[in-house]
GROMACS .gro file of C-alpha atoms in nm:
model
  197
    1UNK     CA    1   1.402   1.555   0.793
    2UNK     CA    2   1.048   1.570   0.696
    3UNK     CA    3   0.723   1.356   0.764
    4UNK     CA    4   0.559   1.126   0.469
    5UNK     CA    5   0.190   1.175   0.554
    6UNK     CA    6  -0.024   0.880   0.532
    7UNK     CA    7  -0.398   1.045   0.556
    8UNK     CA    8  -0.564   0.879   0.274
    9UNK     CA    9  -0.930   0.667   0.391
   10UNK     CA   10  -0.886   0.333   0.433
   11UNK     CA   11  -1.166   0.130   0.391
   12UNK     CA   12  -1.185  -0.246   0.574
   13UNK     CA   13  -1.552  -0.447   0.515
   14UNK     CA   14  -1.556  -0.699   0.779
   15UNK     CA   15  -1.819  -0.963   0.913
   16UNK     CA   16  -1.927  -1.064   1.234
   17UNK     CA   17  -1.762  -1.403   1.353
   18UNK     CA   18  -1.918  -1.703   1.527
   19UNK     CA   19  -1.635  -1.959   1.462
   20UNK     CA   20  -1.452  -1.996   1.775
   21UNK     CA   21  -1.122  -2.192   1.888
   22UNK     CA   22  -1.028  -2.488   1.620
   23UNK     CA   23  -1.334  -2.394   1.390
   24UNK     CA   24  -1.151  -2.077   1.269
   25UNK     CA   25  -0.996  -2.301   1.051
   26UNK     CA   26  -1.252  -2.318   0.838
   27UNK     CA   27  -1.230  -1.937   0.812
   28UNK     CA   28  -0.833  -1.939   0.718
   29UNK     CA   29  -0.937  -2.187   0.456
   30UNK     CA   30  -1.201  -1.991   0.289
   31UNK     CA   31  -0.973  -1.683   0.293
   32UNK     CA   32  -1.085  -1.520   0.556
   33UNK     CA   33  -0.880  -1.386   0.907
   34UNK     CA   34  -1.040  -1.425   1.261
   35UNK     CA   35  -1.034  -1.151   1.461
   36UNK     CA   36  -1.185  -0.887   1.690
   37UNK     CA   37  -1.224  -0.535   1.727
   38UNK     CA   38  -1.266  -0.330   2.061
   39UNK     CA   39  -1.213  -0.006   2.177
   40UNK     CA   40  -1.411   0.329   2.203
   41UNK     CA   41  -1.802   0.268   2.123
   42UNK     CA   42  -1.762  -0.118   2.050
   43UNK     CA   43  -1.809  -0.431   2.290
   44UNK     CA   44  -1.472  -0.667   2.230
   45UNK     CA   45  -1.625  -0.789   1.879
   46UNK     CA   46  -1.519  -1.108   1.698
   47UNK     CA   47  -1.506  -1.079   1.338
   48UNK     CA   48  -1.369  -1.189   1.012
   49UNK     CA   49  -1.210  -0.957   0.714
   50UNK     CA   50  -1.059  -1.113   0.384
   51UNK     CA   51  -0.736  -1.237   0.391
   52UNK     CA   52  -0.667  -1.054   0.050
   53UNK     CA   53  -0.829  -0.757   0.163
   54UNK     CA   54  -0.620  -0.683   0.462
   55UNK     CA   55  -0.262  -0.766   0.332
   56UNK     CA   56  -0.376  -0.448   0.076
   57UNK     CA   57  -0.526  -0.265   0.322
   58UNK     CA   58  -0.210  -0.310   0.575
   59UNK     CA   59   0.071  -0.286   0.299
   60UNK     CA   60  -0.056   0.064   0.245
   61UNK     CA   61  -0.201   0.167   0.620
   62UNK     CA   62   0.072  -0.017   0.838
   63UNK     CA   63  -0.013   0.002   1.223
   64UNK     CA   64  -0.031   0.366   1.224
   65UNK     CA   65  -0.240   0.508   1.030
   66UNK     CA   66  -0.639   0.525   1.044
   67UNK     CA   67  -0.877   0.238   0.920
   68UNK     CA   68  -1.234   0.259   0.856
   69UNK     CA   69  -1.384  -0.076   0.940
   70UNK     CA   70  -1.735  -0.187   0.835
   71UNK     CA   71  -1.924  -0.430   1.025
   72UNK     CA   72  -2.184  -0.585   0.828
   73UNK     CA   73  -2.282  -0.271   0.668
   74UNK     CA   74  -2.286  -0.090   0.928
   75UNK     CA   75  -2.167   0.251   1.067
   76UNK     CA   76  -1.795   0.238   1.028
   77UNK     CA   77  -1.554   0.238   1.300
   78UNK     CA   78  -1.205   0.435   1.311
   79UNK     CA   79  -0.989   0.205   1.413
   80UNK     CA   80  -0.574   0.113   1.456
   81UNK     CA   81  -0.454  -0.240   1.351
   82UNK     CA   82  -0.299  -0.282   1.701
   83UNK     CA   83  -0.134  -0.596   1.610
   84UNK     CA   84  -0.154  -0.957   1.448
   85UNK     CA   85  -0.061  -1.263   1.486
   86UNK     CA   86   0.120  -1.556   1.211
   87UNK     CA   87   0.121  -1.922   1.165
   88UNK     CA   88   0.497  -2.005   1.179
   89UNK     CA   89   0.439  -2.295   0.962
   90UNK     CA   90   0.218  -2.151   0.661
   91UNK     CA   91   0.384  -1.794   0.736
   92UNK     CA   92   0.006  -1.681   0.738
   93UNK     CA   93  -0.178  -1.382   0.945
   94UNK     CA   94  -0.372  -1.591   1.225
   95UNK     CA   95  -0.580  -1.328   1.410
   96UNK     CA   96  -0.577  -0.947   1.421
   97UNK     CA   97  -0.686  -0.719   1.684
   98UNK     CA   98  -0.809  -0.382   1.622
   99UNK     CA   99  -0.903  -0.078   1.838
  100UNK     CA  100  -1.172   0.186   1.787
  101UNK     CA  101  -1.032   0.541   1.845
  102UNK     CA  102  -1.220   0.863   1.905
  103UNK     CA  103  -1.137   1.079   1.680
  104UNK     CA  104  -1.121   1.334   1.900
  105UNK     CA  105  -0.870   1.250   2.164
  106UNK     CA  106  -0.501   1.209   2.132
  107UNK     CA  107  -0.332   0.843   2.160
  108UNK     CA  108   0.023   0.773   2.186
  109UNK     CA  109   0.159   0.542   1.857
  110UNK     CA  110   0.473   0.472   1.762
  111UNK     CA  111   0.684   0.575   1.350
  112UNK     CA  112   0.945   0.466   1.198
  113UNK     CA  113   1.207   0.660   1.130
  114UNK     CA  114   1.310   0.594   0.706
  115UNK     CA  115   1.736   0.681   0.681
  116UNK     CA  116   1.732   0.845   0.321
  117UNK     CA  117   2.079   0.990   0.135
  118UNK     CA  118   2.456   0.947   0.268
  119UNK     CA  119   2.616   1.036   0.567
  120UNK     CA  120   2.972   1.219   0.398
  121UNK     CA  121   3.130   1.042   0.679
  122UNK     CA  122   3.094   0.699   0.554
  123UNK     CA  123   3.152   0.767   0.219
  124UNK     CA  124   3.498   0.996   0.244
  125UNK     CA  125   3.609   0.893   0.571
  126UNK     CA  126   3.554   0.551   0.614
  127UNK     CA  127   3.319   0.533   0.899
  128UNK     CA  128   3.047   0.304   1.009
  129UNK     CA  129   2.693   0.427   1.038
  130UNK     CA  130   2.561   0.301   1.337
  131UNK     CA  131   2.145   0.316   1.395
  132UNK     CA  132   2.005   0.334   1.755
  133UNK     CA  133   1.662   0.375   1.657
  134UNK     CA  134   1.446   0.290   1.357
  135UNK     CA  135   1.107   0.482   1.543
  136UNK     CA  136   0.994   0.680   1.818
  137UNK     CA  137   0.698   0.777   2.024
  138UNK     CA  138   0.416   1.044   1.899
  139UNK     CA  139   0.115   1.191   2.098
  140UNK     CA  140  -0.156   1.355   1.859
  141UNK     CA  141  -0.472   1.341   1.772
  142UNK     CA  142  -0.564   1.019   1.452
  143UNK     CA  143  -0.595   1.309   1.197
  144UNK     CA  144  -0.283   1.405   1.260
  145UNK     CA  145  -0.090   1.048   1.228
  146UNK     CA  146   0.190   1.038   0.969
  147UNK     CA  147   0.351   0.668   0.873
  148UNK     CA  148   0.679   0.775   0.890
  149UNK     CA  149   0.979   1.010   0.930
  150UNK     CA  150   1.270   1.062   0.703
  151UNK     CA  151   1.592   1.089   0.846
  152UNK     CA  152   1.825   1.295   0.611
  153UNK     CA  153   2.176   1.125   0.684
  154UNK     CA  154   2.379   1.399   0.475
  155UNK     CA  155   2.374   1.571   0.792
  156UNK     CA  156   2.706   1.348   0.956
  157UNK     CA  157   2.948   1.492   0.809
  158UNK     CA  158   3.221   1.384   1.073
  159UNK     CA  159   3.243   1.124   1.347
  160UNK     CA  160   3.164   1.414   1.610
  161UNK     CA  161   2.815   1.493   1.417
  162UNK     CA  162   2.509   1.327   1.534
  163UNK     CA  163   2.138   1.311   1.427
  164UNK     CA  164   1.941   1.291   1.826
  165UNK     CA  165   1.533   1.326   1.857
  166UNK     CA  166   1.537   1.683   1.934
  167UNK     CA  167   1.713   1.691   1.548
  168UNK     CA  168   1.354   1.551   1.407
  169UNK     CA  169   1.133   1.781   1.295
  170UNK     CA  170   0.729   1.684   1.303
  171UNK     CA  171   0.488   1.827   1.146
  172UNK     CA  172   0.256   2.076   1.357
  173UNK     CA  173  -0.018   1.919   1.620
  174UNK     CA  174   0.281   1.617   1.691
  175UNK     CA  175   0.451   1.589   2.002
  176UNK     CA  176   0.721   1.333   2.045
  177UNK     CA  177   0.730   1.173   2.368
  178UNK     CA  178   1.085   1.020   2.367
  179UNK     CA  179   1.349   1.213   2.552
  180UNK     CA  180   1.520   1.471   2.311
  181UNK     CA  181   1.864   1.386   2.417
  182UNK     CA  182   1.848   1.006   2.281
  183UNK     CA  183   2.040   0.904   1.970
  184UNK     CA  184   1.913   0.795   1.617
  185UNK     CA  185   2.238   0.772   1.439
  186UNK     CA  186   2.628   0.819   1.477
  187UNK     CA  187   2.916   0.774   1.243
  188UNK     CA  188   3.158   0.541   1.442
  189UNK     CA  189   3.582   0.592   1.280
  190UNK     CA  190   3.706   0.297   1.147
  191UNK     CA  191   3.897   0.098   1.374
  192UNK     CA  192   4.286   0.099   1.350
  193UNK     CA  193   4.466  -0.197   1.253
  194UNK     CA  194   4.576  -0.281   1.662
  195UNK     CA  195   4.228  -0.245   1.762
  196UNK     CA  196   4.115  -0.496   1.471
  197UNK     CA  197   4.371  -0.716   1.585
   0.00000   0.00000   0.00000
């Protein structure tokens, strides 16, 4: 079980934003995303950031690892994308919020857990993997952010082995805030024919 660490710079140019309400359509037309930024050392800030630009920018960041956001040229801010919204219809990105971290302080942010090789007890015994959780809860400071976790499965062997959080290990200056007794994944037996029936 090891941690795929995601500390490359990510670099965001936005623009300040004075389109409000229906006139952010204009924006979405011309490529660009409405949103705002807030946090540590910002005022709530409305801005806009290339449609383009993001999707790249997200694809390889994801929600938990640092962004450096320009404004206008300006000093950039370390922030999270803390979440985003889509048109159902066009199956676009609507708006995006994102929050300024200090660098310097720890935050709480969730990772997903990534289930890599084969539990032995699915392949030669028939069992059914069963997944409780697909991420947990990390306290630590931004530098220290990894995307996600790999789960090595290999480790069910039979249907009395399980993989819990206090199985996971994190890399140093993580602390996981979940409670070390709950499950990630089981191997369930296959169920006899008067159970099926």
């Amino acid at each position: 079980i090891e941690a795929i660490c995601a500390r490359m710079s990510h670099i965001l140019n936005a623009k300040p934003r004075t389109h409000k309400g229906r006139k952010t359509r204009m924006l979405r037309a011309e490529g660009q995303i409405p949103a705002i930024v807030y946090g540590v050392g910002i005022e709530p800030t409305p801005i806009t950031v290339d449609h383009n630009a993001f999707l790249k920018t997200y694809t390889q960041a994801g929600e938990s690892t640092i962004v450096e956001l320009t404004i206008d040229q300006k000093e950039p801010l370390h922030v999270l994308i803390q979440d985003f919204q889509t048109d159902p219809l066009r199956n676009d990105i609507s708006h995006i919020d994102f929050r300024s971290i200090n660098m310097n302080e720890e935050i709480e942010t969730s990772v997903d857990l990534e289930f890599v090789g084969e539990a032995p007890a699915v392949k030669a015994l028939g069992g059914t993997l069963i997944l409780s959780r697909d991420y947990i809860t990390i306290r630590c400071l931004p530098s220290k952010f990894v995307r996600t976790l790999k789960v090595d499965l290999s480790s069910l062997v039979t249907f009395e082995d399980g993989i819990d959080i206090a199985n996971l290990v994190v890399p140093e200056g993580i602390t996981v805030i979940d409670e070390p007794g709950l499950s990630i994944a089981v191997v369930e037996p296959p169920r006899s024919e008067a159970e099926m029936a």
